[in-house]
Coordinates of C-alpha atoms in Angstrom, one line a residue:
M13 CA -14.4 13.1 25.9
A14 CA -14.7 11.6 22.6
Q15 CA -11.3 10.4 20.8
I16 CA -9.6 9.0 18.4
G17 CA -9.0 5.1 18.4
G18 CA -6.4 5.4 15.8
L19 CA -5.4 6.2 12.3
G20 CA -7.8 3.7 9.8
H21 CA -6.6 4.4 6.4
V22 CA -4.7 6.7 4.4
G23 CA -5.8 7.1 0.6
I24 CA -3.3 9.3 -2.4
Y25 CA -4.1 10.0 -5.6
A26 CA -1.8 8.5 -8.4
T27 CA -0.7 9.6 -11.8
D28 CA 0.0 6.1 -13.1
L29 CA -2.7 3.8 -11.3
M30 CA -1.5 0.5 -12.4
K31 CA 2.4 1.3 -12.1
M32 CA 1.4 2.4 -8.2
R33 CA -0.8 -0.7 -7.9
D34 CA 2.2 -3.1 -8.8
F35 CA 4.5 -1.3 -7.1
Y36 CA 2.8 -1.3 -4.0
S37 CA 1.4 -5.1 -4.1
R38 CA 4.5 -6.7 -5.4
V39 CA 7.2 -4.7 -4.0
L40 CA 5.5 -3.9 -0.4
G41 CA 3.2 -7.0 -0.5
L42 CA 0.3 -5.3 0.3
K43 CA -2.8 -7.3 -0.4
I44 CA -5.3 -5.6 -2.6
A45 CA -8.7 -6.0 -0.9
D46 CA -10.9 -4.7 -3.6
E47 CA -10.4 -2.3 -6.5
D48 CA -12.8 -0.4 -9.5
L49 CA -10.2 -0.4 -12.5
E50 CA -13.0 0.8 -14.8
Q51 CA -15.2 3.3 -13.2
R52 CA -14.1 5.1 -10.1
R53 CA -10.5 4.1 -10.9
M54 CA -9.2 2.9 -7.3
V55 CA -7.5 0.2 -5.8
F56 CA -8.1 -0.9 -1.7
M57 CA -4.7 -2.0 -0.6
S58 CA -4.3 -3.9 3.4
S59 CA -1.4 -5.5 5.1
D60 CA -4.4 -8.1 6.7
P61 CA -7.5 -7.5 4.4
V62 CA -9.1 -9.9 7.0
A63 CA -8.0 -8.1 10.4
E64 CA -8.8 -4.5 7.9
H65 CA -10.2 -4.4 4.9
H66 CA -7.8 -1.1 3.7
E67 CA -5.5 0.7 5.2
F68 CA -4.1 2.2 2.0
V69 CA -5.9 3.7 -1.1
L70 CA -4.8 4.6 -4.3
M71 CA -7.2 6.5 -7.0
E72 CA -6.2 7.8 -10.1
G73 CA -6.1 11.8 -10.5
R74 CA -2.9 13.3 -9.0
V75 CA -2.9 16.8 -11.0
T76 CA 0.4 18.8 -9.5
S77 CA 3.2 20.1 -11.2
D78 CA 6.0 17.2 -10.8
D79 CA 7.8 19.5 -8.1
A80 CA 4.6 20.0 -6.0
K81 CA 5.0 18.2 -2.5
V82 CA 1.8 17.0 -1.3
I83 CA 2.5 14.6 1.0
Q84 CA 5.5 14.4 4.0
Q85 CA 5.6 10.8 4.3
I86 CA 3.3 7.7 4.4
S87 CA 4.9 5.1 7.1
F88 CA 4.1 1.5 7.1
S89 CA 4.9 -0.4 10.2
V90 CA 7.2 -3.8 9.8
P91 CA 7.2 -6.7 12.5
S92 CA 11.1 -7.3 12.4
I93 CA 14.4 -5.8 11.7
Q94 CA 14.9 -8.6 9.1
D95 CA 11.8 -7.3 7.5
M96 CA 13.5 -4.0 6.8
R97 CA 16.4 -5.6 5.3
E98 CA 14.5 -7.6 3.1
F99 CA 12.4 -4.6 1.6
K100 CA 15.9 -2.5 1.4
A101 CA 16.6 -5.3 -1.2
R102 CA 13.5 -5.1 -2.8
I103 CA 13.6 -1.6 -3.0
D104 CA 17.3 -1.3 -4.4
A105 CA 16.1 -3.9 -7.1
E106 CA 13.4 -1.2 -7.9
N107 CA 16.1 1.1 -8.3
C108 CA 13.7 3.4 -5.9
T109 CA 15.8 6.3 -3.8
I110 CA 16.6 5.5 -0.7
D111 CA 16.8 8.6 1.2
R112 CA 18.2 7.7 4.2
I113 CA 18.2 4.8 7.0
V114 CA 18.0 5.9 10.7
S115 CA 16.9 5.3 14.5
H116 CA 14.9 7.4 16.1
G117 CA 15.6 5.3 19.4
N118 CA 11.7 4.4 19.7
A119 CA 12.1 3.3 16.3
F120 CA 14.2 2.1 13.1
G121 CA 13.1 3.8 9.7
M122 CA 14.0 3.5 6.5
Y123 CA 12.9 6.1 4.0
F124 CA 12.9 6.6 0.2
F125 CA 10.6 7.5 -2.7
D126 CA 7.4 5.2 -4.2
P127 CA 7.8 5.6 -8.7
E128 CA 5.9 8.9 -8.4
G129 CA 7.8 10.6 -5.7
N130 CA 5.9 9.9 -2.5
R131 CA 8.4 9.3 0.5
I132 CA 7.7 6.3 2.1
E133 CA 8.5 4.9 5.7
L134 CA 9.2 1.4 6.6
Y135 CA 9.5 1.5 10.2
Y136 CA 10.0 -1.4 13.5
K137 CA 9.2 -0.3 16.8
T138 CA 12.1 -0.8 19.6
G139 CA 9.5 -0.1 22.5
F140 CA 12.3 2.0 23.9
P141 CA 10.5 5.6 24.7
V142 CA 13.4 8.0 22.8
P143 CA 12.5 11.5 23.0
Q144 CA 11.9 13.4 19.3
P145 CA 13.0 13.9 16.7
H146 CA 16.0 11.9 16.7
G147 CA 17.8 10.2 13.6
D148 CA 20.8 8.4 13.9
P149 CA 22.5 7.0 10.6
L150 CA 21.7 3.1 10.9
D151 CA 23.8 0.4 9.3
L152 CA 21.2 -2.9 8.7
S153 CA 24.2 -4.8 8.1
R154 CA 24.4 -4.9 12.1
S155 CA 23.1 -7.8 14.0
D156 CA 19.9 -6.9 15.8
E157 CA 21.2 -7.2 18.8
E158 CA 23.8 -4.4 18.5
L159 CA 21.3 -2.4 16.6
L160 CA 18.4 -2.5 19.6
D161 CA 21.8 -2.0 22.4
E162 CA 22.6 1.2 21.1
A163 CA 18.7 2.2 20.6
K164 CA 18.5 1.3 24.5
E165 CA 21.5 3.4 25.0
L166 CA 20.0 6.3 23.8
L167 CA 17.0 5.9 26.1
H168 CA 19.8 6.2 29.2
S169 CA 21.3 8.9 27.3
K170 CA 18.2 11.3 26.8
R171 CA 17.2 11.3 30.2

């Protein structure tokens, strides 16, 4: 039977392409793999363009009312809890609204809104198969060991 191998990339429309290009490259650190700013007005971005040409695409042309909800969330994984802390500082410096920082048990997630109001999640996978949905508030000022111990305890309490 045919099966999906994984999500390849996500593309979204942007009202202000250059503002969004700046946010995703400068604040979130995605690399610009290719772009056509003159004709097609699109930017191809990746965390590692050598391994995956693009994981995220911005294209000018969003035409919705200001209160339209067209994206539930876009999630990017991070390799460490420390990365989450550093991204929190960057996001705070940009005056972006952080919605919540939580432990799902199987991952730690930080949810915030990009400059055009799209909900973004940065998450760290803990490796603990905690049933979902689950979301306890997470204090990133605590040590990695404390946070992981608490997530591990969830695994045992959910069985």
